Coordinates of C-alpha atoms in Angstrom, one line a residue:
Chain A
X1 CA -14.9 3.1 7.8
X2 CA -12.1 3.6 9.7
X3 CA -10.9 2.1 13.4
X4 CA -7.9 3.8 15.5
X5 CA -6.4 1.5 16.7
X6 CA -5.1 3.2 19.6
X7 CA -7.2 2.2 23.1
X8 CA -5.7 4.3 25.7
X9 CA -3.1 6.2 26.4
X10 CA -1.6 6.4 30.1
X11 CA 0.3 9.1 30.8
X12 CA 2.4 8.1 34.6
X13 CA 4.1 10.9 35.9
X14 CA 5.1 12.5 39.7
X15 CA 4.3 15.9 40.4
X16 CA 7.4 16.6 41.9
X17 CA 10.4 15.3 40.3
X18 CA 12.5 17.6 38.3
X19 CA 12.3 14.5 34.7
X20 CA 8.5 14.9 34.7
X21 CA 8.5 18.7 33.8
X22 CA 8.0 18.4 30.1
X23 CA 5.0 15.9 31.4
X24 CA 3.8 18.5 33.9
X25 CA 3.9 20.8 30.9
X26 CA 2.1 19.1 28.6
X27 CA -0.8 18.0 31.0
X28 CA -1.4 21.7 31.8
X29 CA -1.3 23.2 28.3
X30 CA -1.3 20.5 25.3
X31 CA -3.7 17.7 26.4
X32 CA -6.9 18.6 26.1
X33 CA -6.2 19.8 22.5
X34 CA -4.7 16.8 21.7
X35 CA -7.9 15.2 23.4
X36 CA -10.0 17.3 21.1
X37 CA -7.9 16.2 18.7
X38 CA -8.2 12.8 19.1
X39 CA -11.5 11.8 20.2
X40 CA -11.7 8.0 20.0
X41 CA -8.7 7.8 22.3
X42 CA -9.2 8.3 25.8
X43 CA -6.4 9.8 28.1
X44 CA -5.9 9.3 31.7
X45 CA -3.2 10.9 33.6
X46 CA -2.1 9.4 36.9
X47 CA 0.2 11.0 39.5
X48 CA 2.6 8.7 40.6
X49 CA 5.9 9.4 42.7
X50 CA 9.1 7.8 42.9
X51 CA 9.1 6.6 39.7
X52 CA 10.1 7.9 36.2
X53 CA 7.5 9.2 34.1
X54 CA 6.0 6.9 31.4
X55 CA 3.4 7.3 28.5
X56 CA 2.1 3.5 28.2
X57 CA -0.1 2.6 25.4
X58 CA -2.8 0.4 24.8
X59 CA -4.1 -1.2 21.6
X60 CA -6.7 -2.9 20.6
X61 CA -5.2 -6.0 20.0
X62 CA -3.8 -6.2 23.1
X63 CA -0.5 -4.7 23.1
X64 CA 1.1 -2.4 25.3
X65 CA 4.0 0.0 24.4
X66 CA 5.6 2.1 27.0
X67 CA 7.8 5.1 26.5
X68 CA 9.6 6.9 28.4
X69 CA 9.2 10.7 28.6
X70 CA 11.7 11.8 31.1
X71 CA 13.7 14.6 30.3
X72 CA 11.1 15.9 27.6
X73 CA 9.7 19.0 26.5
X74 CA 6.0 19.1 26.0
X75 CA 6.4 19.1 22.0
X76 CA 8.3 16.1 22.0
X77 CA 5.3 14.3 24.3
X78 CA 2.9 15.9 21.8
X79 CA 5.0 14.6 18.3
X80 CA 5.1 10.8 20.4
X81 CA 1.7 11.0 21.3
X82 CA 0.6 11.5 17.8
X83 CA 2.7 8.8 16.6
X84 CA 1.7 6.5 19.0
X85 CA -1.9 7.4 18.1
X86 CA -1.4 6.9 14.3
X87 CA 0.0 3.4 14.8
X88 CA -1.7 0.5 15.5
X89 CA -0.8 -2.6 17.7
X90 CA 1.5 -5.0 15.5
X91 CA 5.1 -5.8 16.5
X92 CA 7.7 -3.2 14.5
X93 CA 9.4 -6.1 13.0
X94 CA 10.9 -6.5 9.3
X95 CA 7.8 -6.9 7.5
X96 CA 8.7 -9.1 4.2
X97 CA 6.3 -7.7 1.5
X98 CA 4.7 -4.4 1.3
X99 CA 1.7 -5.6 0.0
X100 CA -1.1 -8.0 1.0
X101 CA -4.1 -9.2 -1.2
X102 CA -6.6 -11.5 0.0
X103 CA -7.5 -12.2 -3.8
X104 CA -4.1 -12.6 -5.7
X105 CA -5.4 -13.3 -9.0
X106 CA -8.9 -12.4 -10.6
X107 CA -7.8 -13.7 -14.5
X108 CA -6.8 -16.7 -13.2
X109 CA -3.6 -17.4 -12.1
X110 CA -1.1 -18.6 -14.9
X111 CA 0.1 -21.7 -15.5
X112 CA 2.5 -23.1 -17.7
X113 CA -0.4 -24.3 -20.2
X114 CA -2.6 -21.4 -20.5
X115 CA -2.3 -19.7 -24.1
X116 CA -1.3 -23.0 -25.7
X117 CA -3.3 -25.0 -27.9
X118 CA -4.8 -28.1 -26.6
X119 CA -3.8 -31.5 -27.4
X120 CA -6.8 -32.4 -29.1
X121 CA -6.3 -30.1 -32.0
X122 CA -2.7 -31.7 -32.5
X123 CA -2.4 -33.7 -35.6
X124 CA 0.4 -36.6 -34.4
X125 CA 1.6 -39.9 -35.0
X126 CA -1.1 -41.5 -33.0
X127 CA -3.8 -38.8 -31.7
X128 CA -6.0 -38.2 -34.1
X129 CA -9.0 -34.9 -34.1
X130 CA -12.5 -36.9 -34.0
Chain B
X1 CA 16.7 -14.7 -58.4
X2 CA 17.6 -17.9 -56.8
X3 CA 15.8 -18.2 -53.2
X4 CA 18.6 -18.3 -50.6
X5 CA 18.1 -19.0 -46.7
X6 CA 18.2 -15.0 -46.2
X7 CA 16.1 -14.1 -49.1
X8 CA 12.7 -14.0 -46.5
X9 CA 13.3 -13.3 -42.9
X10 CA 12.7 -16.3 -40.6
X11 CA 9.8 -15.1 -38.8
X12 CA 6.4 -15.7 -40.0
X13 CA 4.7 -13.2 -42.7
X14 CA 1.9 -12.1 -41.2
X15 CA -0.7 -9.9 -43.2
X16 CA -2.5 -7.3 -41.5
X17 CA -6.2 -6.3 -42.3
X18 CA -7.8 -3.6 -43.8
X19 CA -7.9 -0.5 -42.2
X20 CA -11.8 0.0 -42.8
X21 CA -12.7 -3.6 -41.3
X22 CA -10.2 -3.1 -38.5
X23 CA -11.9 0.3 -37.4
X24 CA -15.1 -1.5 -37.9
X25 CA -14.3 -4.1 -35.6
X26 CA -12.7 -2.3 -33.6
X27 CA -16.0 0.0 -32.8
X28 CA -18.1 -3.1 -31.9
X29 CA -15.7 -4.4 -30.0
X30 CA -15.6 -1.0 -27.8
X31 CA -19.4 -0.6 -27.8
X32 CA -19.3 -4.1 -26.6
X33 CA -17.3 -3.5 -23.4
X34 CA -19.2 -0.2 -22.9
X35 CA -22.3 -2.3 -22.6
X36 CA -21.0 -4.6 -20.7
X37 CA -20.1 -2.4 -18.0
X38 CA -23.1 -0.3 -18.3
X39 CA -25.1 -3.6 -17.4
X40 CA -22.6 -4.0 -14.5
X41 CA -21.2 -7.7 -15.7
X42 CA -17.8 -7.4 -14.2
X43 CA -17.0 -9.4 -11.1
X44 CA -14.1 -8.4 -9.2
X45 CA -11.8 -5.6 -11.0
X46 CA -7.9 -5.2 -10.3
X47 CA -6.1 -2.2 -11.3
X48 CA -2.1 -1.2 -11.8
X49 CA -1.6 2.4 -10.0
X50 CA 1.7 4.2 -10.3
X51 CA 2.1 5.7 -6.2
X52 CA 4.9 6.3 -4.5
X53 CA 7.4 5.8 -8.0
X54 CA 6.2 2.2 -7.8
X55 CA 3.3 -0.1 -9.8
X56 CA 1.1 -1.7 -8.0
X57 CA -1.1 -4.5 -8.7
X58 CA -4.6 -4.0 -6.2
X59 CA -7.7 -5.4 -5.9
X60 CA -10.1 -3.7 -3.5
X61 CA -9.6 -4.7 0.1
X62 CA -6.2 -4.7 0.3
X63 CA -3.2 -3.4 1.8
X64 CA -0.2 -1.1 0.3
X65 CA 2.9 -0.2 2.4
X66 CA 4.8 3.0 1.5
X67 CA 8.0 4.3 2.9
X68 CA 7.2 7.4 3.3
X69 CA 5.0 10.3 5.0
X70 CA 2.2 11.4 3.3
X71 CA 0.0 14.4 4.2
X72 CA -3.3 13.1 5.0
X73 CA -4.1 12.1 8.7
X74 CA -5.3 9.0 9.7
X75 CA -8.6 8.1 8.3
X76 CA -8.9 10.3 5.6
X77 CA -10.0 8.9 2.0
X78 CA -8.0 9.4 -0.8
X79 CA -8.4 9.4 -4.6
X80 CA -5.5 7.6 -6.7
X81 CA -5.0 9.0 -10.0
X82 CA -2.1 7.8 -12.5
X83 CA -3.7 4.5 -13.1
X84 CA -2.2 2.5 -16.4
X85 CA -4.2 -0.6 -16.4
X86 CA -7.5 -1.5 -15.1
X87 CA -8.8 -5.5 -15.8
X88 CA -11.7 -7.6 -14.5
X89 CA -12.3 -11.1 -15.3
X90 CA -13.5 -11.0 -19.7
X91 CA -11.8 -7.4 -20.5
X92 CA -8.7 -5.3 -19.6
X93 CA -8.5 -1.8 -20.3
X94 CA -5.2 -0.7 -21.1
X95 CA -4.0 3.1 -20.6
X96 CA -1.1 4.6 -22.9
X97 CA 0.3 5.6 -20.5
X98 CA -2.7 6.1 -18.5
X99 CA -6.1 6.1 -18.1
X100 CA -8.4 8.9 -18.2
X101 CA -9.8 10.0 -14.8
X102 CA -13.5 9.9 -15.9
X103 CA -13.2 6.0 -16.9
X104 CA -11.7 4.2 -13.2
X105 CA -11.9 5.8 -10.0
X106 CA -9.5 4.2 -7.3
X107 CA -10.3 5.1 -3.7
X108 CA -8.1 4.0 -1.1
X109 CA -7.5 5.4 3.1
X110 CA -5.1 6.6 5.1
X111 CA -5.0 3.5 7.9
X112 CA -2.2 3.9 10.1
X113 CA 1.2 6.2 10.0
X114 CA 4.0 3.7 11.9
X115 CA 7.5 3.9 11.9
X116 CA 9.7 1.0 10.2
X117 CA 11.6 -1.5 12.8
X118 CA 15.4 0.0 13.4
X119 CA 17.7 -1.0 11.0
X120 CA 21.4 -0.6 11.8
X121 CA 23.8 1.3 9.0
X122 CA 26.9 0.1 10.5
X123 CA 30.5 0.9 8.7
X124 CA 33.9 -0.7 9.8
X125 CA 37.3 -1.6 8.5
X126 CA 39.4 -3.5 10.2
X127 CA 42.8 -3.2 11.9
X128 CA 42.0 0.6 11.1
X129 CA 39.8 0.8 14.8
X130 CA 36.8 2.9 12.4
X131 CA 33.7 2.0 13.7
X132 CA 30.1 4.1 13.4
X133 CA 27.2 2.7 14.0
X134 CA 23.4 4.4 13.2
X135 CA 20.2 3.1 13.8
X136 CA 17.1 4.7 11.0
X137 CA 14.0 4.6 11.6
X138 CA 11.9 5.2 8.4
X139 CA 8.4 6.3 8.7
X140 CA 5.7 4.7 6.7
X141 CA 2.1 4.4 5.7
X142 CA -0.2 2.0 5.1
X143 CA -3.1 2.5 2.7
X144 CA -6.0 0.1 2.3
X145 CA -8.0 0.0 -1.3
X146 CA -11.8 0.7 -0.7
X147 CA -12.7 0.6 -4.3
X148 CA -12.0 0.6 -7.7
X149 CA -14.9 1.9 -10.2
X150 CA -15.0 2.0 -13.7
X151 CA -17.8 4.3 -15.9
X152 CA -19.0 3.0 -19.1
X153 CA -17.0 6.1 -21.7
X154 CA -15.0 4.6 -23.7
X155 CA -14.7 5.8 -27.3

């Protein structure tokens, strides 16, 4: 059972501008095989002037990354897109281990006393087996 | 001969059984654990898997980070061989090195395929005005544990 975590992806561009080619390109050829692709993710693509072109992505935790995808050629949106698709919604920061258990220890975890003999099996001064 | 300090070494003698008992044992011991996992008496198993030139300790349920790319998409299940230890909570079956792959059965998925945060390979000496700064950005995997089986043929 497996989630994507990706949401949505936005792809922001103006028809006209000479920065949004590579997004021009890729709307017109590439999308709707990386929408086939794809199919839990669902694309929209918005014309908007004056602006620079931007693919903004939404996860399912909430988080939204925008890139920028001026000056691009329609291979390079593709390779982002599936990268952004593979990823899901957690900050990049230094993450300290590379591992995470929600059951750490199924023997018991050890402790200085295991595999030493109890006290009551110790012949001393005072304690004494009964 | 007189008995010295160094005439016996200071360890402990120990005297080891005989052969024929010791295989004897041995076999009931081994039908033992084969009927105990026939019957299905184990609670949770862990295993140690060798992936990525590194041992890991898992459980099922649980996440594994690697530093690098590997071929599967996203979603797909994979099969981990190369496993050297598998243990539950009464026995532990221990590989030399490994484990045959008709006894455990480690499943895992491809979750997600991220890149690592940037980290900054910066070199400088000083008074010498030699700067260079690079920022890498690894990509990585992470693989969650479905299950770990075990089949009851042992020898």
């Amino acid at each position: 059972r497996y989630v994507r975590q990706l949401q949505r992806l936005q792809l922001l561009f103006s028809p006209t501008s000479a920065d949004a080619r590579g997004a021009r390109q890729f709307v017109e050829e590439a999308a709707l095989d990386f929408a086939r692709r794809h199919p839990d993710v669902v694309l929209y693509v918005r014309p908007r002037a004056g602006l620079a072109p931007v693919l903004v992505a939404e996860y399912l935790n909430g988080t939204v990354r925008e890139e920028l995808i001026a000056s691009k050629t329609s291979e390079e949106i593709v390779q982002l897109a599936t990268k952004l698709a593979g990823q899901s919604g957690l900050d990049i920061i230094r993450i300290r281990k590379p591992f995470h258990t929600d059951n750490p220890s199924i023997q018991g975890q050890w402790h200085p006393l295991t595999n030493k003999p109890s006290a009551l099996t110790v012949q001393g001064p005072r304690l004494q087996p009964q | 001969v007189a008995k010295t300090s160094l005439t016996s070494p200071p360890w402990p003698e120990v005297k080891l059984p005989d052969p024929v008992e010791e295989a004897k044992y041995h076999a009931e011991v081994v039908q033992k654990v084969n009927e105990m996992i026939a019957t299905g008496q184990y609670g949770r198993l862990f295993a140690v898997v060798h992936f990525a030139s590194k041992q890991w300790k898992i459980t099922s349920e649980d996440l594994i980070m690697m530093d690098n790319v590997l071929e599967a998409e996203c979603g797909d299940r994979i099969r981990m061989e190369k496993v050297l230890l598998v243990g539950a909570d009464d026995f532990t079956l221990i590989g030399r090195p490994l484990l045959g792959k008709d006894l455990v059965r480690v499943e895992a998925t491809v979750v997600e395929k991220t890149e690592s945060w940037p980290k900054i390979n910066m070199r400088f000496w000083k008074r010498h005005g030699y700067q260079r700064k690079k920022i890498i950005v690894n990509p990585q995997t992470v693989l969650r544990i479905n299950t770990i089986e075990i089949f009851p043929c042992l020898s």
